[in-house]
Coordinates of C-alpha atoms and ligand atoms in Angstrom, one line a residue:
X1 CA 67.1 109.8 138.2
X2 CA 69.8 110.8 136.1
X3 CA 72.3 108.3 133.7
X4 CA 75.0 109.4 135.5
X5 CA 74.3 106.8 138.9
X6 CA 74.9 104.1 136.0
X7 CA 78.1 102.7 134.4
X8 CA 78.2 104.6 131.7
X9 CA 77.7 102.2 128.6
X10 CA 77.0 103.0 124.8
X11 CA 74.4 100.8 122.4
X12 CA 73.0 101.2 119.0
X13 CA 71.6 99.6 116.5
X14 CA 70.9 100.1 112.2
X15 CA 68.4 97.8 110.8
X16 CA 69.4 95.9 108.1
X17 CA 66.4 96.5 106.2
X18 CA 68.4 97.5 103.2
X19 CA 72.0 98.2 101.7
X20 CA 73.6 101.0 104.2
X21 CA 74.1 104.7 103.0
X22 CA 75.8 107.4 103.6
X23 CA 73.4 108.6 105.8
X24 CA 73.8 106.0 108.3
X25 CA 77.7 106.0 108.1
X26 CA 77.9 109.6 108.8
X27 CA 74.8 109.8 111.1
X28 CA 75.9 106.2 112.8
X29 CA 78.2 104.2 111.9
X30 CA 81.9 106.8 111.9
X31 CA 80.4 107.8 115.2
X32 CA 80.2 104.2 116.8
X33 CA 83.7 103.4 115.8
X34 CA 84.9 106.9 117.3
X35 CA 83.2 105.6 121.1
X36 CA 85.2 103.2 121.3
X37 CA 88.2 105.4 122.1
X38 CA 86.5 106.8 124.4
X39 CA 87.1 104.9 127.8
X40 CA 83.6 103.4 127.6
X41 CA 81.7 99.8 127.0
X42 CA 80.3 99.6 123.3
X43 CA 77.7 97.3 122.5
X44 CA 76.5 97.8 118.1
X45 CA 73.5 95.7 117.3
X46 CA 71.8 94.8 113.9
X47 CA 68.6 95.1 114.5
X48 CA 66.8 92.5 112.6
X49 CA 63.8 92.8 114.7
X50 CA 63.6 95.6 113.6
X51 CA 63.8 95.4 109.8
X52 CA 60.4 92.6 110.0
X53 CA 57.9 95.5 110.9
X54 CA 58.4 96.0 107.1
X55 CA 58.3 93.0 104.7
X56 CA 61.7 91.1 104.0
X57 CA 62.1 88.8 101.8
X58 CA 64.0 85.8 103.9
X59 CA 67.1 85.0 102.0
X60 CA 67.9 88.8 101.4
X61 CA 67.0 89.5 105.0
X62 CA 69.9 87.3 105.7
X63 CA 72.1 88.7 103.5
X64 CA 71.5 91.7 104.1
X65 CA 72.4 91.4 107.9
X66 CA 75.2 90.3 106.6
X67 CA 76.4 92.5 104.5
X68 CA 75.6 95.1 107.0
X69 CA 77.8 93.6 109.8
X70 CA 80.8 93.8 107.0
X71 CA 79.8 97.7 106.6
X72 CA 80.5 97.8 110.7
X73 CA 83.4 95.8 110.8
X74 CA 84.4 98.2 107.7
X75 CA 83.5 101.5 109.1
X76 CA 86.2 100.4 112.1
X77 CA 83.8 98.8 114.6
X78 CA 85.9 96.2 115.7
X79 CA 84.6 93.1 117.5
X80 CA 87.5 92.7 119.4
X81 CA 86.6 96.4 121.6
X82 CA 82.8 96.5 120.5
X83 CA 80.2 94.0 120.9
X84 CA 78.6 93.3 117.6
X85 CA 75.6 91.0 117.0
X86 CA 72.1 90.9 115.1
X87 CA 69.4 91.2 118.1
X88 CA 67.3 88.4 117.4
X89 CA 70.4 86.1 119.0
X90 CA 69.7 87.7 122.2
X91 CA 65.9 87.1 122.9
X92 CA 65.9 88.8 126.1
X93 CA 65.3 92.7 123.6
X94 CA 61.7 90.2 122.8
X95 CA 60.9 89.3 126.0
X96 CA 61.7 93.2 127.9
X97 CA 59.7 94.6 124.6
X98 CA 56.9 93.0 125.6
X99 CA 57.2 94.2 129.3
X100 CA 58.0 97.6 128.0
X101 CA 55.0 97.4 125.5
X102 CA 52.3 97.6 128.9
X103 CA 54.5 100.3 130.5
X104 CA 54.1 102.6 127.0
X105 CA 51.1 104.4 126.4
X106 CA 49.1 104.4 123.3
X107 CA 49.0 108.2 123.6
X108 CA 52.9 108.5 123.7
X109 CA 53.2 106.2 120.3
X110 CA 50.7 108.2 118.6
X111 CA 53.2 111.3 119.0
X112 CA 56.0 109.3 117.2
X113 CA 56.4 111.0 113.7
X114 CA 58.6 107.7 112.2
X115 CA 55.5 105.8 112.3
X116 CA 53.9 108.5 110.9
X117 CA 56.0 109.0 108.0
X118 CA 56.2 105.6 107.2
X119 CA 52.9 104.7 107.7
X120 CA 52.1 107.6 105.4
X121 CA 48.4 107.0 104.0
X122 CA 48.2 103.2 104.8
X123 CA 48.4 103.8 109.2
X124 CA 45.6 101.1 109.1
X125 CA 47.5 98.3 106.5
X126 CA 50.9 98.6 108.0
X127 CA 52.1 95.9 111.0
X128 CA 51.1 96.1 114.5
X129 CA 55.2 95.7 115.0
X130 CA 56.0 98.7 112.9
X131 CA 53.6 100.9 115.5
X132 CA 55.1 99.0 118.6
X133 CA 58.9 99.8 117.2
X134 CA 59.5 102.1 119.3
X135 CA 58.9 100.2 123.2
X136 CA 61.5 97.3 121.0
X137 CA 63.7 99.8 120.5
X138 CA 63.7 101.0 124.0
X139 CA 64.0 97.3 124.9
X140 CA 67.2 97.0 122.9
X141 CA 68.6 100.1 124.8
X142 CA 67.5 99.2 128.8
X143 CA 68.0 96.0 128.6
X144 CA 72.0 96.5 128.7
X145 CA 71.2 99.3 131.0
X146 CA 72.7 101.9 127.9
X147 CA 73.6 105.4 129.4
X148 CA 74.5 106.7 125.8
X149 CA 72.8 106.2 122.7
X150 CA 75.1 107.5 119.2
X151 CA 71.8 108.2 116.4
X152 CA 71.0 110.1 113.7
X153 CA 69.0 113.1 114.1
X154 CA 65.9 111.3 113.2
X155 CA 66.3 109.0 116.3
X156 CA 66.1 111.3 119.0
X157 CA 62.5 111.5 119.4
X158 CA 62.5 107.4 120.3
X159 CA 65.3 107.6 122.5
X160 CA 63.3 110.6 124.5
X161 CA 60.4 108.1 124.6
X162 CA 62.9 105.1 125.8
X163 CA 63.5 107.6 128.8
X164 CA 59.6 108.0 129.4
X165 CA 59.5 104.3 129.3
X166 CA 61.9 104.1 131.9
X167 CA 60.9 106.6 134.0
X168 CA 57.5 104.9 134.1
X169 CA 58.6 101.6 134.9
X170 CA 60.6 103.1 137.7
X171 CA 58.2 105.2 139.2
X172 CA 55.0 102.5 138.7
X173 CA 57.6 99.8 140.6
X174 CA 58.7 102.0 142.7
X175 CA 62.7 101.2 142.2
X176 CA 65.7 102.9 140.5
X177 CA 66.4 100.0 138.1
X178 CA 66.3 101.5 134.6
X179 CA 68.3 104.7 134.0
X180 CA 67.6 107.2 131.3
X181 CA 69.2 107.5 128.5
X182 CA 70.7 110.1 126.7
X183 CA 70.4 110.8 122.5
X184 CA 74.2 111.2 121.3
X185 CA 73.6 113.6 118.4
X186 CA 76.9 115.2 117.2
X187 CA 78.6 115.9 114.4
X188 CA 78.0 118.2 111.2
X189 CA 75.4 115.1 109.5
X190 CA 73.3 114.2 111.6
X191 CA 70.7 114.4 109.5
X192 CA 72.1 113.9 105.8
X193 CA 68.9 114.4 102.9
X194 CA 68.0 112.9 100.2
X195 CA 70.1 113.8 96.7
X196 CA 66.6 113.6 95.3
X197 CA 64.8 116.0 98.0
X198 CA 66.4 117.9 100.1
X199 CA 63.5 117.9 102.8
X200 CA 63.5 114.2 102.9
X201 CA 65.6 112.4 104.9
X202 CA 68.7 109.8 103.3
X203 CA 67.4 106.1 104.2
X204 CA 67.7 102.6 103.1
X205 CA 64.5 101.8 102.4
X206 CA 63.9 104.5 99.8
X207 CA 62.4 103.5 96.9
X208 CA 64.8 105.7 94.3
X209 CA 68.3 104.2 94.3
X210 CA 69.3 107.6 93.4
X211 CA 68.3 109.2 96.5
X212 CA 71.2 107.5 98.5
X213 CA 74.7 106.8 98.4
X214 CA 75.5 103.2 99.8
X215 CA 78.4 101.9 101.1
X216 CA 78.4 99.3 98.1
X217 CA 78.3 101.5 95.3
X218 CA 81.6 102.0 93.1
X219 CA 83.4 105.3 92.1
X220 CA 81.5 106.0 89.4
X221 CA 78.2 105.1 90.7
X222 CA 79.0 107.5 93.6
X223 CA 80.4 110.5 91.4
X224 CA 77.2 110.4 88.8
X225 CA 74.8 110.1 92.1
X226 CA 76.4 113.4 93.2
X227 CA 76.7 115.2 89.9
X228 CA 72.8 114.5 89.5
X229 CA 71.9 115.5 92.7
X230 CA 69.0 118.1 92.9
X231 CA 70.7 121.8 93.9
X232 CA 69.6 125.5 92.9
X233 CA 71.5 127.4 90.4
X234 CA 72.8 129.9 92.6
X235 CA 77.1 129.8 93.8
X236 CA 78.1 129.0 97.6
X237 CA 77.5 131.8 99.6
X238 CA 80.2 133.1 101.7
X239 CA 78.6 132.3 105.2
X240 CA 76.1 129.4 106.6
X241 CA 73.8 131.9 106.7
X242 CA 73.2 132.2 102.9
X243 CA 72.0 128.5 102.9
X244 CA 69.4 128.5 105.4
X245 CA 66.3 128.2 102.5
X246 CA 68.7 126.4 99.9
X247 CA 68.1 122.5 101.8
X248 CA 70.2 121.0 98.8
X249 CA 73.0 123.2 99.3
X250 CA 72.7 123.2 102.6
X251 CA 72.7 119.3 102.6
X252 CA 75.9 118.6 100.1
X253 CA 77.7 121.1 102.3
X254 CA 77.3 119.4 105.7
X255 CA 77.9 116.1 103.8
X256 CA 81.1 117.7 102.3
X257 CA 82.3 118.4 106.1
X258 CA 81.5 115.6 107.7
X259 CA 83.7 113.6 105.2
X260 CA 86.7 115.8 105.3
X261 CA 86.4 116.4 109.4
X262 CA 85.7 120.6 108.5
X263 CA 83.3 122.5 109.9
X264 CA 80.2 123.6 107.5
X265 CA 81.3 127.4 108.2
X266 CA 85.1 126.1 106.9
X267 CA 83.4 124.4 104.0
X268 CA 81.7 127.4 102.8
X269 CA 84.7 129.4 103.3
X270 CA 86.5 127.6 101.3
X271 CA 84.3 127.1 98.0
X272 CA 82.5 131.1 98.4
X273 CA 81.6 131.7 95.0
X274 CA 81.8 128.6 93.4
X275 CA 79.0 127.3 91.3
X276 CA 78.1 123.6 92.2
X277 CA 80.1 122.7 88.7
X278 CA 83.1 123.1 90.6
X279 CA 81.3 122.2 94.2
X280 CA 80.0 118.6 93.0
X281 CA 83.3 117.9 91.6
X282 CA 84.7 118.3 94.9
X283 CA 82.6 116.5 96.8
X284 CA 82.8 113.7 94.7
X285 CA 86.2 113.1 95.2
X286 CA 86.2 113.7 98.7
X287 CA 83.4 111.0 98.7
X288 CA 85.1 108.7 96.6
X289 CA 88.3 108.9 98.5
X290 CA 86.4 107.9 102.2
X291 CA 84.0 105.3 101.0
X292 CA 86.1 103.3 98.2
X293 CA 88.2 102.0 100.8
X294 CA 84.9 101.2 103.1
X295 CA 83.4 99.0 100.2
X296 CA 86.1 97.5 99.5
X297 CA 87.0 95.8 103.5
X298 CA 82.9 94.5 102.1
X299 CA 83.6 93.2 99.5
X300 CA 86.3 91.4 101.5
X301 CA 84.7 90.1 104.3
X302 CA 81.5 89.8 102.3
X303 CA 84.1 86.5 100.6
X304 CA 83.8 85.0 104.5
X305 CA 80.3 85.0 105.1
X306 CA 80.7 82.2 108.1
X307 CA 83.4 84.2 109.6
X308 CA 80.8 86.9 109.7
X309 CA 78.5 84.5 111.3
X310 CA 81.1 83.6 113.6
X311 CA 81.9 87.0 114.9
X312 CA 77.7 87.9 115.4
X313 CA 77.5 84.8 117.5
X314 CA 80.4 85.5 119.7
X315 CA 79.1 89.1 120.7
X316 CA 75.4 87.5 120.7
X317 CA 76.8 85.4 123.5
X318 CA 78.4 88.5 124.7
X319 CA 75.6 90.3 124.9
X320 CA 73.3 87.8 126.2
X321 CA 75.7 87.3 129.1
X322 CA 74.7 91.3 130.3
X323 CA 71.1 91.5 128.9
X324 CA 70.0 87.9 130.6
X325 CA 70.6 89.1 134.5
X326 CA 68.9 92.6 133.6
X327 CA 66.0 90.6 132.1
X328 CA 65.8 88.6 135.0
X329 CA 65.9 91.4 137.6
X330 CA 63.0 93.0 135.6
X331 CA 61.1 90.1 135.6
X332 CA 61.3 89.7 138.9
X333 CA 60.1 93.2 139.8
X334 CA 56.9 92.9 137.7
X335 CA 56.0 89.9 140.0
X336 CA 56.3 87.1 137.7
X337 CA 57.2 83.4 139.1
X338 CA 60.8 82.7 138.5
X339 CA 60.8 79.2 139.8
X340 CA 62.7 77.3 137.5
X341 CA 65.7 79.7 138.0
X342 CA 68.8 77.6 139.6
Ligands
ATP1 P1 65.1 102.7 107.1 O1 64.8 103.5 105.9 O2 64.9 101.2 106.9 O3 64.5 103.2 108.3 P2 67.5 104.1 107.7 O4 68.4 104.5 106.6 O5 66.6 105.2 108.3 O6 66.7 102.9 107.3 P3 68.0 103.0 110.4 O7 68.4 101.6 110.5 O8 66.5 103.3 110.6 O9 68.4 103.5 108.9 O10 68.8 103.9 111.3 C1 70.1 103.5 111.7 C2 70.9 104.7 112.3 O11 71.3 105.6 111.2 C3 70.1 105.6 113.2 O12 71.0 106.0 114.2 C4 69.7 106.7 112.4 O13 69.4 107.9 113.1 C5 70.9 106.9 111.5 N1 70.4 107.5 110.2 C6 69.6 107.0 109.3 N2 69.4 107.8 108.3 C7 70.2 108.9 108.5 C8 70.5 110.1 107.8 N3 69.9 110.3 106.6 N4 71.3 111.0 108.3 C9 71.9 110.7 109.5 N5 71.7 109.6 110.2 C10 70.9 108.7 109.7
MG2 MG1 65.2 104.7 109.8

């Protein structure tokens, strides 16, 4: 079956395993504000969950969920037209992602390279959660019934295996009742690299500070990041073409037009020739210009933090009042006892 015999509805989630970045405003977060425009239900979810499979330290767990619900609210995800709360308020993405974990096969979770790469050496010392993350993750996406799914590059491969979940459930139960949905992967960043290594992905939970821009960091923390950041000595080529074995290049280019809304060919176009003293320059600017005024809504909310905690439990509520009836229904055709329902 095809998403299409669904309402069409959008969800996502960031973990808030860590101060946001650049990769996850350009990858994530400008795209979820853009959906709303578009005509259709949003529903934006920290996934706290999420973050555990990893260790947290408590008290900066909650901060950081925090903080990350200001970088929403200061991307433009506004409560008002989204629903925005952290998914451990809305246990029914627990209870389906346990469902979902007998419907997954072992086979299809040894495929998923995320595990992989952050299990690294260590595959047998790392949680049991961290290796079930993706049939959660599924969870948090069919149990609103999600026809659209904005990610990152790096994303797409769960959200394929969400549709394999569903598909299996469907077909074991014989019914229609999960549709399949679709990765949302557009935009010239949807996989922004490391400053550090240009064949490593940007994330949160990198080690090196220095590898990332985050939302948080001030003018000059954001200009010297860029200025440092690993390139080749050679000028900007005149087409795309030139960059295809120069990954650093290739990276501060596509992060350079995602910022300033211009195609990669535009941007290449436009600095042909120039060595990156005149390129990083430019970029930094650019950068500063978009994100200063991001950190600084933070800051602002990040004053209010039980405003914050407000707004998560009002689209928690929100969002339970969708997932809780899909729960149900699922529950129901697994064949479990539903007696005390009223
Ligand atoms: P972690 O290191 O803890 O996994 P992360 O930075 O990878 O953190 P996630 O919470 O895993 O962030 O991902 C949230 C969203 O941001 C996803 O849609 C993901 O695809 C997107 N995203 C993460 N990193 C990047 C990146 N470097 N470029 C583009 N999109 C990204
Ligand atoms: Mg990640």
């Amino acid at each position: 079956m095809t998403a299409t015999a669904f309402t069409p509805r959008i969800f996502s989630g960031i973990q808030p395993s860590g101060g946001l970045t650049l990769g996850n405003y350009l990858g994530a977060l400008k795209r979820f504000a853009e959906k709303q425009d578009e005509g259709i239900q949003t529903i934006y979810c920290l996934v706290d969950l999420h973050a555990i499979t990893v260790w947290q330290d408590p008290e900066r767990l909650r901060q950081q969920t925090r903080e990350a619900a200001a970088g929403f609210m200061a991307s433009g995800i506004d409560p008002a037209r989204s629903i925005l709360f952290n998914q451990s308020q809305v246990s029914a993405h627990a209870e389906l992602g346990w469902i979902l974990n007998c419907v997954a096969r072992l086979g299809w979770m040894n495929r998923m390279t995320q595990f992989k790469d952050k299990a690294g050496k260590n595959a047998e010392h790392v949680s049991l959660g961290l290796y079930a993350y993706p049939s959660l993750m599924a969870a948090d996406i069919l149990v609103y019934h999600a026809t659209h799914v904005p990610v990152g590059d790096d994303q797409k491969q769960h959200v394929e295996l969400t549709r394999d979940i569903a598909a299996k459930f469907n077909h074991d139960y014989g019914v229609d009742f999960f549709p399949a949905p679709e990765p949302v992967i557009e935009g010239a960043a949807t996989r922004v690299m490391s400053l550090r290594d240009g064949t490593k992905k940007m994330s949160k939970s990198d080690p090196s500070d220095a590898s990332r821009i985050n939302l948080t960091d001030d003018a000059d923390t954001i200009a010297q990041k860029i200025r440092k950041a690993r390139t080749d000595a050679e000028p900007l080529p005149d087409t795309l073409e030139g960059l295809k074995d120069r990954p650093e290049a290739r990276n501060l280019v596509n992060i350079y037009a995602a910022l300033s809304g211009m195609t990669a060919e535009a941007v290449v176009t436009e600095f042909a020739g120039q060595g990156f003293g005149t390129f990083k320059p430019a970029l930094a600017d650019l950068a500063v210009a978009k994100l200063s005024p991001i950190s600084l809504e933070m800051t602002r909310l990040m004053a209010d933090p039980a405003e914050i905690d407000r707004i998560l439990g009002e689209g928690a509520d929100r969002a339970e009042a969708i997932a809780r009836p899909i729960l149900d229904r699922t529950l129901d055709i697994v064949g479990m006892v539903r007696s005390r329902r009223g």
